[in-house]
Short mmCIF file of C-alpha atoms and ligand atoms in Angstrom, two decimals:
data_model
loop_
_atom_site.label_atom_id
_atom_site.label_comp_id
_atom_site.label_asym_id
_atom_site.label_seq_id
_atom_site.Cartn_x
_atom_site.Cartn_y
_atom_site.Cartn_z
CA UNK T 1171 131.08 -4.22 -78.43
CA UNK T 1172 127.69 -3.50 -78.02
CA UNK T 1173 125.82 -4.46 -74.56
CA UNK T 1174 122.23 -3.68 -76.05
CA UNK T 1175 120.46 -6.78 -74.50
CA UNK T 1176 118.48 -9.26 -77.43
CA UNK T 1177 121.33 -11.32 -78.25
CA UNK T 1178 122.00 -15.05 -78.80
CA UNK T 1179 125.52 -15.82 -77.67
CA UNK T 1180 127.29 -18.48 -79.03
CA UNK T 1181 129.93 -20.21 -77.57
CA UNK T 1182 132.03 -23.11 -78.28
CA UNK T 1183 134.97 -25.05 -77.49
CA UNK T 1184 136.78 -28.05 -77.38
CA UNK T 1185 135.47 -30.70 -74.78
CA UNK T 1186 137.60 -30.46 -71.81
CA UNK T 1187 137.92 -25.78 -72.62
CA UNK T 1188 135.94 -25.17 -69.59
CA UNK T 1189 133.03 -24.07 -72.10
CA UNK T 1190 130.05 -25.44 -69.54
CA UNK T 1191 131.76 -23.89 -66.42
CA UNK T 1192 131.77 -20.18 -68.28
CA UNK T 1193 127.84 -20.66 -69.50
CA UNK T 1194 126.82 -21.98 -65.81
CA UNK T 1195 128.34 -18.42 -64.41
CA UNK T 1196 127.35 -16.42 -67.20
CA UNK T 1197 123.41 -17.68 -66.63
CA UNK T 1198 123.74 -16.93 -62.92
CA UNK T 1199 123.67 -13.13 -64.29
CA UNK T 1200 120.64 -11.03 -64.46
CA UNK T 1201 118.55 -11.74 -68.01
CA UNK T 1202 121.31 -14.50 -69.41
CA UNK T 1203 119.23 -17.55 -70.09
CA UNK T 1204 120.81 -20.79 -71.40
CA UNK T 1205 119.07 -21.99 -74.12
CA UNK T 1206 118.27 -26.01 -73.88
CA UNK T 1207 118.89 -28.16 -77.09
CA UNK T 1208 116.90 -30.93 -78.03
CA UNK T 1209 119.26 -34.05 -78.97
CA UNK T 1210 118.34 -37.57 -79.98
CA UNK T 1211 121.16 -39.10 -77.30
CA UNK T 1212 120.53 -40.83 -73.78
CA UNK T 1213 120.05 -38.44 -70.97
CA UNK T 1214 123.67 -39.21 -69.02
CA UNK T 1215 123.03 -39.75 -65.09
CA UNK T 1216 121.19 -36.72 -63.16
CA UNK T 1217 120.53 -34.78 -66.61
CA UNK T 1218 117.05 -33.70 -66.66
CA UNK T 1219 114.74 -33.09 -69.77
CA UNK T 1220 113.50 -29.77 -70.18
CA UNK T 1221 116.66 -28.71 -67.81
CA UNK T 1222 119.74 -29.80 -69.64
CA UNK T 1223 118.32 -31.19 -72.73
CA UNK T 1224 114.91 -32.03 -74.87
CA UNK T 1225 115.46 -35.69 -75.13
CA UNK T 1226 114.27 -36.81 -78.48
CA UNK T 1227 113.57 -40.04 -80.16
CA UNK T 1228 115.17 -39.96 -83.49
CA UNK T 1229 111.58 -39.67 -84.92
CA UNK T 1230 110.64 -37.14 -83.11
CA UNK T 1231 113.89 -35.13 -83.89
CA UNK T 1232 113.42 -35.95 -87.63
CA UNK T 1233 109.93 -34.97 -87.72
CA UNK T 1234 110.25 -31.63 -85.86
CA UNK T 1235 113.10 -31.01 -87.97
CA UNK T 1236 110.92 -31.34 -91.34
CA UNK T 1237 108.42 -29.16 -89.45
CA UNK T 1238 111.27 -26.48 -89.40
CA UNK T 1239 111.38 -25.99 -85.80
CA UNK T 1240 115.35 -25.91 -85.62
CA UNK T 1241 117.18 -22.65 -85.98
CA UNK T 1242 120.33 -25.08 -86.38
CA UNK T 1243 121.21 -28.82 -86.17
CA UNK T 1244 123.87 -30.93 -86.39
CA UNK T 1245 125.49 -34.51 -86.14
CA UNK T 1246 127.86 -34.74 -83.16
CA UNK T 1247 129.33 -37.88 -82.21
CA UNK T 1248 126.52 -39.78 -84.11
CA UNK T 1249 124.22 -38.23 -82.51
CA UNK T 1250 121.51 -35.15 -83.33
CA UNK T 1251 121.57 -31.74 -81.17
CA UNK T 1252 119.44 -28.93 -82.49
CA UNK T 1253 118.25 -25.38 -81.04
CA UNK T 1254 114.33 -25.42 -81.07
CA UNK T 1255 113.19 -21.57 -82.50
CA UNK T 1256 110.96 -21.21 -80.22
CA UNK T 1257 113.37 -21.43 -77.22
CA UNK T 1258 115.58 -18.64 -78.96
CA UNK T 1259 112.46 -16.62 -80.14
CA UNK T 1260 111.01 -16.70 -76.77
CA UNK T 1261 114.56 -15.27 -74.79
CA UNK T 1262 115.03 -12.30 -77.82
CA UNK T 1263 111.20 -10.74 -77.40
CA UNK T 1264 112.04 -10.80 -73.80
CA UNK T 1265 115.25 -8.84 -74.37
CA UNK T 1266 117.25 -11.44 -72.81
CA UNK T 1267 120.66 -12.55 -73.95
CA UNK T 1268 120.95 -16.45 -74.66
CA UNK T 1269 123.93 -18.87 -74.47
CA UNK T 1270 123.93 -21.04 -77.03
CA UNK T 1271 126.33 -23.60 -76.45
CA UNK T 1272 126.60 -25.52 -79.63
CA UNK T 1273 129.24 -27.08 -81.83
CA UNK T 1274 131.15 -25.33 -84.98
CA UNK T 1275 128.48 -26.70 -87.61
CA UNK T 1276 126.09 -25.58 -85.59
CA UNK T 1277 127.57 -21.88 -84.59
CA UNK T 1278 128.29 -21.16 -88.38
CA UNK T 1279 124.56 -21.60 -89.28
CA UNK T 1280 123.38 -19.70 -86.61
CA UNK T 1281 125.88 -16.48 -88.04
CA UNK T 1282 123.94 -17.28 -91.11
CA UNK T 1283 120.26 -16.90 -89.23
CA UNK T 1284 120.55 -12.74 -89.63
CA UNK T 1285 119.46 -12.81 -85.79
CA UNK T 1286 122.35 -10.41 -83.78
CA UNK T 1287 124.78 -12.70 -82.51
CA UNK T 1288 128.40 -12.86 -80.84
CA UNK T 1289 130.41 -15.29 -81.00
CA UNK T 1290 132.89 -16.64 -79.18
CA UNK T 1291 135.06 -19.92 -78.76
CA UNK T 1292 137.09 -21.29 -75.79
CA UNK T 1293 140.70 -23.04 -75.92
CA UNK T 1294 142.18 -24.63 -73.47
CA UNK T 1295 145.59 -22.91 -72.90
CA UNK T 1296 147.52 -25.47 -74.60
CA UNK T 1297 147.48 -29.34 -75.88
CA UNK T 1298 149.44 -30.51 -72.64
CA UNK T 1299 146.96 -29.04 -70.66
CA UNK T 1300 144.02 -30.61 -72.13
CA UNK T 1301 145.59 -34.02 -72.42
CA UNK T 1302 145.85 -33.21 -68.70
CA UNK T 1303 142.64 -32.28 -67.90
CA UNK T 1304 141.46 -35.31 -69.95
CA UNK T 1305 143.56 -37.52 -67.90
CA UNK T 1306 142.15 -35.99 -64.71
CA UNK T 1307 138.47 -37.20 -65.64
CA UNK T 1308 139.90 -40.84 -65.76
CA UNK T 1309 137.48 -42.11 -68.32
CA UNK T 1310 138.80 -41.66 -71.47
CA UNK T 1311 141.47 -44.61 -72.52
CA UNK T 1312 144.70 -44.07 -74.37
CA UNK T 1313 143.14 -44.88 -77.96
CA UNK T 1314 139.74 -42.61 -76.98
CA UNK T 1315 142.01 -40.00 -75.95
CA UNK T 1316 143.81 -39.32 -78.97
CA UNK T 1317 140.56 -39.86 -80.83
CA UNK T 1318 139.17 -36.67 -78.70
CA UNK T 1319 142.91 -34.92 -79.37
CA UNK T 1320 142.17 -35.89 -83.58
CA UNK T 1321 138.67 -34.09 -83.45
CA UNK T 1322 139.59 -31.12 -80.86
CA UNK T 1323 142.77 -30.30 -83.64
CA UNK T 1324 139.61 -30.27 -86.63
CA UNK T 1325 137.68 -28.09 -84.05
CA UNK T 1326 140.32 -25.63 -83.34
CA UNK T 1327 140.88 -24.96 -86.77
CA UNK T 1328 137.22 -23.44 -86.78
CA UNK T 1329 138.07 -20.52 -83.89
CA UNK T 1330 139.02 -18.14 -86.73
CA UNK T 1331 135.48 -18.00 -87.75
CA UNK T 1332 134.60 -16.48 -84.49
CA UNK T 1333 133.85 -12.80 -83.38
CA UNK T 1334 135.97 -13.56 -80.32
CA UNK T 1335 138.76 -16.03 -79.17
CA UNK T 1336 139.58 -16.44 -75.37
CA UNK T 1337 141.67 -18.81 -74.01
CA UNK T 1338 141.33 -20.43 -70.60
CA UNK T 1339 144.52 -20.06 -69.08
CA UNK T 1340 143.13 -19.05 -65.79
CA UNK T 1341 139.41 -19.18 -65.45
CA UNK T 1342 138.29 -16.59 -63.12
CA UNK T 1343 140.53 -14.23 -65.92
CA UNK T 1344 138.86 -15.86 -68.81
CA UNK T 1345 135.21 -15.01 -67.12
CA UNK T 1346 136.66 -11.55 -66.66
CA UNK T 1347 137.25 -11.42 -70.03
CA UNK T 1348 133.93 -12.47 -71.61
CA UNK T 1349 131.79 -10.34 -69.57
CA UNK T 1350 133.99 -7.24 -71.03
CA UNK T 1351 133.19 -7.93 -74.11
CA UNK T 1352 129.74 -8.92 -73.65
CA UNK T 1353 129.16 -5.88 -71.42
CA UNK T 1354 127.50 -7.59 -68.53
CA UNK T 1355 130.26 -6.15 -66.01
CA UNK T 1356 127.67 -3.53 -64.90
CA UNK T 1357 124.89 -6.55 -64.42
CA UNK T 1358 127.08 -8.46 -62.34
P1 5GP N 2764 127.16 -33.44 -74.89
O1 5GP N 2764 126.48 -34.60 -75.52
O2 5GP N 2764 128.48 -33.81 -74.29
O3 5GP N 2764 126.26 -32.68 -73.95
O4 5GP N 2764 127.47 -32.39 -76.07
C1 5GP N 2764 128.29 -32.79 -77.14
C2 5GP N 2764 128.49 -31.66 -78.12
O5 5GP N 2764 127.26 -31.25 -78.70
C3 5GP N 2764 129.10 -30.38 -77.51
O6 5GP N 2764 130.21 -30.02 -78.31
C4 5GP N 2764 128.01 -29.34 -77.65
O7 5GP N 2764 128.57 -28.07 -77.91
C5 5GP N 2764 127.22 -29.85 -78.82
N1 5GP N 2764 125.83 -29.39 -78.78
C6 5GP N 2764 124.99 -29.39 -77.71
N2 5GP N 2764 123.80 -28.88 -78.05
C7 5GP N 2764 123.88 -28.52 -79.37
C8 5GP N 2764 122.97 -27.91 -80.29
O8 5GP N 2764 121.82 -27.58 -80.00
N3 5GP N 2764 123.43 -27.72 -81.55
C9 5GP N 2764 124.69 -28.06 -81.95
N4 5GP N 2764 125.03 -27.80 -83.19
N5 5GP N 2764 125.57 -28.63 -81.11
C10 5GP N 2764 125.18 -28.85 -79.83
#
């Protein structure tokens, strides 16, 4: 794999893969910037806009989108996300490598964008485990649960479209693992 810096880095995974904990250590590296979606839903408790999201009204999310300021968008639990071009365009001319972290909709569009990108997606190291790990959060029910199992099955079915598949079996591993083939060992 090439480490030549410019790239947008995509990665996705099933809710519960430990997707967010790999992005937060791979933007604590040296010219790795996360890129911040805009979405139309509620900020949750402690997010902050401009930090962790751009929190749209619909209106504004529909009219920026008509404007063509989205390198991608999609419809994720009934709600919009998007990646604003000018957040990616800004991170390539500095040569800096950007995590996307978007959903399978989303990631397949961006392949399509002719920009250099890797891919890659994160399972969890088996279905036991993430009903596990689901459990542990405490605030999913039974019935929400195995709606989250139905859709992470759908998602799944989507790694094979990636550049790269790495499971989280052990996380500091996994990390290991990412940074090989992203070449950023040497930046660490
Ligand atoms: P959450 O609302 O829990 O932060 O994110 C829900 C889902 O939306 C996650 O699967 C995440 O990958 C996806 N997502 C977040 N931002 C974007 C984006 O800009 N584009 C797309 N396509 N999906 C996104």
């Amino acid at each position: 794999m090439s480490s030549e810096r410019g790239r947008l880095v995509v990665i996705s995974g099933p809710t519960a893969s430990g997707k967010s904990t790999l992005w937060r250590r791979l933007v604590e590296l040296p010219r790795v910037c996360f890129s911040v979606s805009a979405t139309t839903r509620a900020a949750r408790e402690g997010e902050v806009d401009g930090r962790d999201y751009h929190f749209l009204s619909a209106a504004e999310f529909e009219r920026r989108l008509a404007a063509g300021e989205f390198l991608e968008h999609a419809v994720v639990h009934g709600q919009r996300y998007g990646t604003l071009r000018a957040e990616v365009e800004r991170a390539l001319q500095d040569g800096n490598d950007l995590l996307l972290e978007i959903d399978v909709q989303g990631a397949e569009q961006v392949r399509r964008s002719g920009l250099p990108v890797v891919s890659v997606f994160v399972k969890p190291p088996s279905e036991q485990v993430l009903r596990q790990r689901l459990r542990g959060r405490g605030t999913e029910t039974e019935e929400q649960m195995l709606r989250r199992l139905a859709i992470i099955d759908e998602e799944m079915k989507q790694a094979g479209d990636y550049d790269h598949v790495v499971v989280n079996d052990d996380f500091e591993r996994m990390l290991a693992e990412v940074m090989g083939i992203l070449g950023l060992e040497e930046a660490a």
